[in-house]
Structures are given as structure tokens and as C-alpha cells.
Amino acid sequence: MSSTTTVVPEAAEPAAVPSRTLRGSLGVASIVFIVVAAASPLGVIGGPVPLGIANGNGAGFPFTFVVVTAVLLLFAVGFTTATPFVKSAGAFFAYVDKGLGRSAGLGAAFAALLSYLALEAGVFGIFGPGFDALLQSYGLPAVPWWVYAIVGFVVVSALGYLNINLSGKILGVLLIAEVAIVLVLDAVVVFGGGGPEGFSTGIVTPAEIVSGAPGFAILFAILSFIGFEATAVFRDEAKNPERTIPRATYISLILIGVFYTLSSWVLITANGESDIVANAGENAGSILATTTEAYLGSVGGHIIQLLFVTSLFACILSFHNIGARYVFALSKKGVFAERLSRPHQKHGSPALASLVTSAVVAVLVIAAVLLGLDPINQFYTWLGGISAVGIVLLLVITSTAVIVLLRREHHELSRWKTLVAPGLGLLGLLAFFVIILQNLPVLVAEEGYGPFSWGILALFAVAFALGPIVARVRRHVDLS
């Protein structure tokens, strides 16, 4: 009797499904570097700080950073407490979706994308002229600003295409360098006994703090923090995001707040309280360089000029990474084309989403060149106005969403974390938003509300109106 053996073929291995998760191993330090670089510390001390001093509350301006830092830390309490309930990498829109629903989440996503891409493009309007001025100081001929903007654009696009760890390392080096030179200046002034009038006391003098136009001062202080909230965008590339994201958020806020408060106070001290308002008003663009040269010599002046340009580059790179991850996350959720949510097989980066981000920025820069816009007074100022309105509006909406979310899913969390701190933060943010609206015409160089001021508000009205429209048309979209 013979037996037959039936050979059963092994089941075919199912085709591997490409991963749609970004790869990275960002720790707290790396995320802090990316986020703080987006805030451009050196650029702030050389730009918004002199403007805040001259047009705001003079010697009392450093205290404004204390106020803004306190409000944003209150916001961060709710923001970070809600992190375990928000599994999606998407910062604003993911939190708004969880708290206020899909339509509001989509509106927030479009508004955030508009804000970040506008700022990335706008900073090229400072980077180009700054790079040109730097090279002219070494004897090179002047060239149109857009030539150096193209150079920066190519480098940023290439880095955005590669793994985030490379960008994190580059930003870390640039950030350490720019912060170090300012801290050296701070140390020389402080340990040298202060400036021509000793140490400034405006930071602790109520009459100085409320002098001039404190609302305008708060406006410039708020602009100096843009980017801190993007820690949650890197959730997929973070090591242990439930711990990394909250820690990175708090550390970023505290570092930025302390650095700005200390360095703006030192700038006032180094020049003297009695002359600082006039000096900052007449030399807003050069006061940091001249102050550094006075205390650290010509070498210090050259270093500041170089690091100012690299600070702007770091800012652009940071916002490019943030914008690309917004495009990637929205594509992953079905809002944009699915292929934009495919990570690069080798680098694990949002490569296609990064290229799309670059394309949008390129269109904005090319439009500015063809229209003959002044790179700083028009291109940067206008796009910066868009970003300022958008980010503060999103902070208000996100704060509201977080309170709703935490009150619904508090799981025995303390009342401080779920209501008191987020509620106080929301009140502060609402006050900031009112100040932004009051000063928007000045921010975009208009006398009273004109076409551009109203245009900015219209853009965000359209962005939020698209939320419910897209939610209805594309019912498969799931932001959670």
C-alpha cells in the first residue's frame, strides 16, 4: 500500500505595505533646538526688541517678555496635559479636532499652514539683504536680494528632503552659536558694572513698564515667540513623545523667555536708559551690532553680523520643517493627495511634502521679485503680519479646544491642569489677539485699516470657512 504525500504550498507573504510614519529619533534637546531656532533668538534681539523699545514702553520693555512668557506657560499647561489624548502629529489642528470637532480642526489646519508658509517665505526677504550686506562688508559687490534668497532656498529644500536628525544637528550648532555671542555680550555688560548709567531699573519700575505704548510692546513680544507651539508637530519623530513633547515645550518657552528678558535688559543697560528710546528708534536695525562692537570690539561686531544671517537661515529651516510636516499629516488624513504622505524610503522624511512646501514658498518669493516689492518693508512685513494674526488666533482656538477636551476626558486630572491654568492662559491670549488686531495696520505699514489689513483677516476667514466645506465634501477624512 502506497501513501501519497500532499505538499501544501506555503501561503504567500502579503505584500509589504509601505510605512506612512516618519522616522526619527528626536530627543528633548533636538526638538528644543528646532523650536527655539524657529523663534530666531538673535534675530529677535536685533529686530523686534529695538522696535519694542522705541515704539512700546522703552526701558520697561523687558518686563513685557515676562508677561508673555507667563501667559504662554499657562497655555502650555493645558497643551501638554492634553498630549496623551492626541495621538496624531499635527499640533494645532489635531488638538482642535479632538476638542471642537473635525470642521474646526480642518479650519485650524488650513490657517496654520497659511501662517507657517507665509512666515517661511517672508523671512527670505530679510535673509537675502542680510546675506548681501554681510558679503559687502568683506568687499564683495552688491547683488539683488533674491540671488542669496535662492541660495538659501536650495539649501533649505535639500535639508528638508533629508532625515530630520540632520536638520536638528545643524540647527543645534547654529542656535548655540547665536545664543553664545549674545550671552557673551550679556556677561561683559553685567560683570563690567553695567552701562554708562549703571544697570537699568526699568524692568522693575511700574511707571516705566506702563509708559509709552505697552500694548504695542506686547505685540512685538508675542511675535518673538512664534514657533514654540510646534513641538507637537514632531510627535512621530520623537523618542517617547508622551514625555518628550511636554518637556520640550516647557524648556523651549522658559529658555526663550529668560533669554529675551535678560538680553533686552542688557541691551538697554549697555546703551543707558535715558538714551535707549531715541537710540533704538534711530538705529533699530544696527543697535545690536554697534552695541556688540562697543563692548566686544570689531571682531564681535563681525561675528554678530554673520550669526544674524545664520539665525535667519535657521528660522527658515525650522519653519520649513514645520510646514512640510503639516502637509504630510494632512495628506495622511486624506485632505491632500495620499502620495504626499509617503515617507522617503531611505531618509524616513516627508520628502514629497517638503518639495510641495518648497514649491509654494518659491511661488511667493518669485511673485515678490516680479512685483518689485521691497524685501523687508513690504514682502517680510506683509507676510509677517499674516503669520502674527494666524498664530495668535490659532493659540486662542487651540486653548479653547484643550479646555473642552480636558474637561471631557480629564481622568481625575487636577482642576489646575484642566481648567484654571488653561483658562487663565486663554484670557491672556484673547487680550493678546485684541492687541494684535488693534495694531495690525501699523504692523503691515498701513495708516488705519486698509486693503492689506482687511485682506489678512479675509484670508483667515476663508481658511476657517474651508474647514466645514472640506469636512462635508471629503467625509472619509479622519484627523484623529
mmCIF file with all atom_site columns, N, CA and C in Angstrom, residues 9 12 27 45 60 69 71 74 78 108-109 125 151 154-155 186 190 196 281 283 288 341 361 441 451 465 467-468 472:
data_model
loop_
_atom_site.group_PDB
_atom_site.id
_atom_site.type_symbol
_atom_site.label_atom_id
_atom_site.label_alt_id
_atom_site.label_comp_id
_atom_site.label_asym_id
_atom_site.label_entity_id
_atom_site.label_seq_id
_atom_site.pdbx_PDB_ins_code
_atom_site.Cartn_x
_atom_site.Cartn_y
_atom_site.Cartn_z
_atom_site.occupancy
_atom_site.B_iso_or_equiv
_atom_site.pdbx_formal_charge
_atom_site.auth_seq_id
_atom_site.auth_comp_id
_atom_site.auth_asym_id
_atom_site.auth_atom_id
_atom_site.pdbx_PDB_model_num
ATOM 1  N N  . PRO A 1 9   ? 1.402   24.158  -0.490 1.00 0.00 ? 9   PRO A N  1
ATOM 2  C CA . PRO A 1 9   ? 2.276   25.324  -0.648 1.00 0.00 ? 9   PRO A CA 1
ATOM 3  C C  . PRO A 1 9   ? 2.073   26.316  0.481  1.00 0.00 ? 9   PRO A C  1
ATOM 4  N N  . ALA A 1 12  ? 1.461   32.659  0.483  1.00 0.00 ? 12  ALA A N  1
ATOM 5  C CA . ALA A 1 12  ? 2.334   33.751  0.017  1.00 0.00 ? 12  ALA A CA 1
ATOM 6  C C  . ALA A 1 12  ? 2.349   34.873  1.037  1.00 0.00 ? 12  ALA A C  1
ATOM 7  N N  . GLY A 1 27  ? 15.223  63.638  20.461 1.00 0.00 ? 27  GLY A N  1
ATOM 8  C CA . GLY A 1 27  ? 15.055  63.735  21.896 1.00 0.00 ? 27  GLY A CA 1
ATOM 9  C C  . GLY A 1 27  ? 14.600  65.132  22.265 1.00 0.00 ? 27  GLY A C  1
ATOM 10 N N  . ILE A 1 45  ? 16.537  89.773  19.099 1.00 0.00 ? 45  ILE A N  1
ATOM 11 C CA . ILE A 1 45  ? 17.272  90.805  19.845 1.00 0.00 ? 45  ILE A CA 1
ATOM 12 C C  . ILE A 1 45  ? 17.715  91.931  18.909 1.00 0.00 ? 45  ILE A C  1
ATOM 13 N N  . GLY A 1 60  ? 11.010  99.818  30.077 1.00 0.00 ? 60  GLY A N  1
ATOM 14 C CA . GLY A 1 60  ? 10.175  98.807  30.722 1.00 0.00 ? 60  GLY A CA 1
ATOM 15 C C  . GLY A 1 60  ? 9.895   97.611  29.824 1.00 0.00 ? 60  GLY A C  1
ATOM 16 N N  . THR A 1 69  ? 5.652   85.396  28.524 1.00 0.00 ? 69  THR A N  1
ATOM 17 C CA . THR A 1 69  ? 6.121   84.062  28.915 1.00 0.00 ? 69  THR A CA 1
ATOM 18 C C  . THR A 1 69  ? 5.162   83.417  29.905 1.00 0.00 ? 69  THR A C  1
ATOM 19 N N  . VAL A 1 71  ? 1.922   83.963  30.317 1.00 0.00 ? 71  VAL A N  1
ATOM 20 C CA . VAL A 1 71  ? 0.670   83.572  29.647 1.00 0.00 ? 71  VAL A CA 1
ATOM 21 C C  . VAL A 1 71  ? 0.870   82.302  28.816 1.00 0.00 ? 71  VAL A C  1
ATOM 22 N N  . LEU A 1 74  ? 1.045   79.231  30.931 1.00 0.00 ? 74  LEU A N  1
ATOM 23 C CA . LEU A 1 74  ? -0.297  78.806  31.333 1.00 0.00 ? 74  LEU A CA 1
ATOM 24 C C  . LEU A 1 74  ? -0.962  78.034  30.196 1.00 0.00 ? 74  LEU A C  1
ATOM 25 N N  . GLY A 1 78  ? -2.196  73.320  29.751 1.00 0.00 ? 78  GLY A N  1
ATOM 26 C CA . GLY A 1 78  ? -3.268  72.573  29.107 1.00 0.00 ? 78  GLY A CA 1
ATOM 27 C C  . GLY A 1 78  ? -2.799  71.835  27.868 1.00 0.00 ? 78  GLY A C  1
ATOM 28 N N  . ALA A 1 108 ? -8.527  74.983  11.348 1.00 0.00 ? 108 ALA A N  1
ATOM 29 C CA . ALA A 1 108 ? -7.276  75.293  12.045 1.00 0.00 ? 108 ALA A CA 1
ATOM 30 C C  . ALA A 1 108 ? -6.073  74.824  11.244 1.00 0.00 ? 108 ALA A C  1
ATOM 31 N N  . ALA A 1 109 ? -6.198  73.670  10.590 1.00 0.00 ? 109 ALA A N  1
ATOM 32 C CA . ALA A 1 109 ? -5.090  73.141  9.792  1.00 0.00 ? 109 ALA A CA 1
ATOM 33 C C  . ALA A 1 109 ? -4.759  74.075  8.633  1.00 0.00 ? 109 ALA A C  1
ATOM 34 N N  . GLY A 1 125 ? 12.905  87.516  2.763  1.00 0.00 ? 125 GLY A N  1
ATOM 35 C CA . GLY A 1 125 ? 13.015  88.940  2.481  1.00 0.00 ? 125 GLY A CA 1
ATOM 36 C C  . GLY A 1 125 ? 13.995  89.662  3.385  1.00 0.00 ? 125 GLY A C  1
ATOM 37 N N  . VAL A 1 151 ? 19.943  80.955  -3.000 1.00 0.00 ? 151 VAL A N  1
ATOM 38 C CA . VAL A 1 151 ? 20.958  80.092  -2.385 1.00 0.00 ? 151 VAL A CA 1
ATOM 39 C C  . VAL A 1 151 ? 20.407  79.456  -1.108 1.00 0.00 ? 151 VAL A C  1
ATOM 40 N N  . VAL A 1 154 ? 17.634  76.793  -1.865 1.00 0.00 ? 154 VAL A N  1
ATOM 41 C CA . VAL A 1 154 ? 18.134  75.499  -2.338 1.00 0.00 ? 154 VAL A CA 1
ATOM 42 C C  . VAL A 1 154 ? 18.632  74.659  -1.164 1.00 0.00 ? 154 VAL A C  1
ATOM 43 N N  . VAL A 1 155 ? 19.385  75.279  -0.263 1.00 0.00 ? 155 VAL A N  1
ATOM 44 C CA . VAL A 1 155 ? 19.932  74.543  0.882  1.00 0.00 ? 155 VAL A CA 1
ATOM 45 C C  . VAL A 1 155 ? 18.807  74.068  1.803  1.00 0.00 ? 155 VAL A C  1
ATOM 46 N N  . ASP A 1 186 ? 26.092  89.806  27.114 1.00 0.00 ? 186 ASP A N  1
ATOM 47 C CA . ASP A 1 186 ? 25.386  89.985  28.389 1.00 0.00 ? 186 ASP A CA 1
ATOM 48 C C  . ASP A 1 186 ? 26.352  89.914  29.562 1.00 0.00 ? 186 ASP A C  1
ATOM 49 N N  . VAL A 1 190 ? 27.155  92.865  32.246 1.00 0.00 ? 190 VAL A N  1
ATOM 50 C CA . VAL A 1 190 ? 26.745  92.649  33.632 1.00 0.00 ? 190 VAL A CA 1
ATOM 51 C C  . VAL A 1 190 ? 27.948  92.643  34.572 1.00 0.00 ? 190 VAL A C  1
ATOM 52 N N  . PRO A 1 196 ? 26.695  103.023 30.690 1.00 0.00 ? 196 PRO A N  1
ATOM 53 C CA . PRO A 1 196 ? 27.071  104.385 31.081 1.00 0.00 ? 196 PRO A CA 1
ATOM 54 C C  . PRO A 1 196 ? 26.279  104.930 32.257 1.00 0.00 ? 196 PRO A C  1
ATOM 55 N N  . GLY A 1 281 ? 15.161  103.940 18.228 1.00 0.00 ? 281 GLY A N  1
ATOM 56 C CA . GLY A 1 281 ? 14.325  104.450 17.156 1.00 0.00 ? 281 GLY A CA 1
ATOM 57 C C  . GLY A 1 281 ? 15.120  104.846 15.926 1.00 0.00 ? 281 GLY A C  1
ATOM 58 N N  . ASN A 1 283 ? 18.295  103.815 15.206 1.00 0.00 ? 283 ASN A N  1
ATOM 59 C CA . ASN A 1 283 ? 19.208  102.768 14.731 1.00 0.00 ? 283 ASN A CA 1
ATOM 60 C C  . ASN A 1 283 ? 18.668  101.371 15.026 1.00 0.00 ? 283 ASN A C  1
ATOM 61 N N  . LEU A 1 288 ? 22.105  96.476  17.807 1.00 0.00 ? 288 LEU A N  1
ATOM 62 C CA . LEU A 1 288 ? 22.741  95.293  18.399 1.00 0.00 ? 288 LEU A CA 1
ATOM 63 C C  . LEU A 1 288 ? 24.184  95.180  17.933 1.00 0.00 ? 288 LEU A C  1
ATOM 64 N N  . SER A 1 341 ? 1.905   61.710  1.619  1.00 0.00 ? 341 SER A N  1
ATOM 65 C CA . SER A 1 341 ? 2.078   61.172  2.974  1.00 0.00 ? 341 SER A CA 1
ATOM 66 C C  . SER A 1 341 ? 2.986   59.949  2.996  1.00 0.00 ? 341 SER A C  1
ATOM 67 N N  . VAL A 1 361 ? 6.542   78.162  -1.349 1.00 0.00 ? 361 VAL A N  1
ATOM 68 C CA . VAL A 1 361 ? 7.417   79.261  -0.930 1.00 0.00 ? 361 VAL A CA 1
ATOM 69 C C  . VAL A 1 361 ? 8.091   79.893  -2.143 1.00 0.00 ? 361 VAL A C  1
ATOM 70 N N  . PRO A 1 441 ? -2.671  97.376  11.428 1.00 0.00 ? 441 PRO A N  1
ATOM 71 C CA . PRO A 1 441 ? -2.296  98.323  10.365 1.00 0.00 ? 441 PRO A CA 1
ATOM 72 C C  . PRO A 1 441 ? -0.857  98.820  10.493 1.00 0.00 ? 441 PRO A C  1
ATOM 73 N N  . PRO A 1 451 ? -6.499  97.980  2.637  1.00 0.00 ? 451 PRO A N  1
ATOM 74 C CA . PRO A 1 451 ? -6.708  96.741  1.876  1.00 0.00 ? 451 PRO A CA 1
ATOM 75 C C  . PRO A 1 451 ? -5.943  95.539  2.417  1.00 0.00 ? 451 PRO A C  1
ATOM 76 N N  . ALA A 1 465 ? -13.438 78.891  6.932  1.00 0.00 ? 465 ALA A N  1
ATOM 77 C CA . ALA A 1 465 ? -14.662 78.515  6.220  1.00 0.00 ? 465 ALA A CA 1
ATOM 78 C C  . ALA A 1 465 ? -14.457 77.238  5.411  1.00 0.00 ? 465 ALA A C  1
ATOM 79 N N  . GLY A 1 467 ? -12.901 74.688  6.381  1.00 0.00 ? 467 GLY A N  1
ATOM 80 C CA . GLY A 1 467 ? -12.981 73.534  7.279  1.00 0.00 ? 467 GLY A CA 1
ATOM 81 C C  . GLY A 1 467 ? -14.257 72.742  7.112  1.00 0.00 ? 467 GLY A C  1
ATOM 82 N N  . PRO A 1 468 ? -15.427 73.361  7.384  1.00 0.00 ? 468 PRO A N  1
ATOM 83 C CA . PRO A 1 468 ? -16.674 72.603  7.248  1.00 0.00 ? 468 PRO A CA 1
ATOM 84 C C  . PRO A 1 468 ? -16.977 72.181  5.811  1.00 0.00 ? 468 PRO A C  1
ATOM 85 N N  . ARG A 1 472 ? -17.436 68.255  4.780  1.00 0.00 ? 472 ARG A N  1
ATOM 86 C CA . ARG A 1 472 ? -18.659 67.743  4.152  1.00 0.00 ? 472 ARG A CA 1
ATOM 87 C C  . ARG A 1 472 ? -18.356 67.020  2.845  1.00 0.00 ? 472 ARG A C  1
#
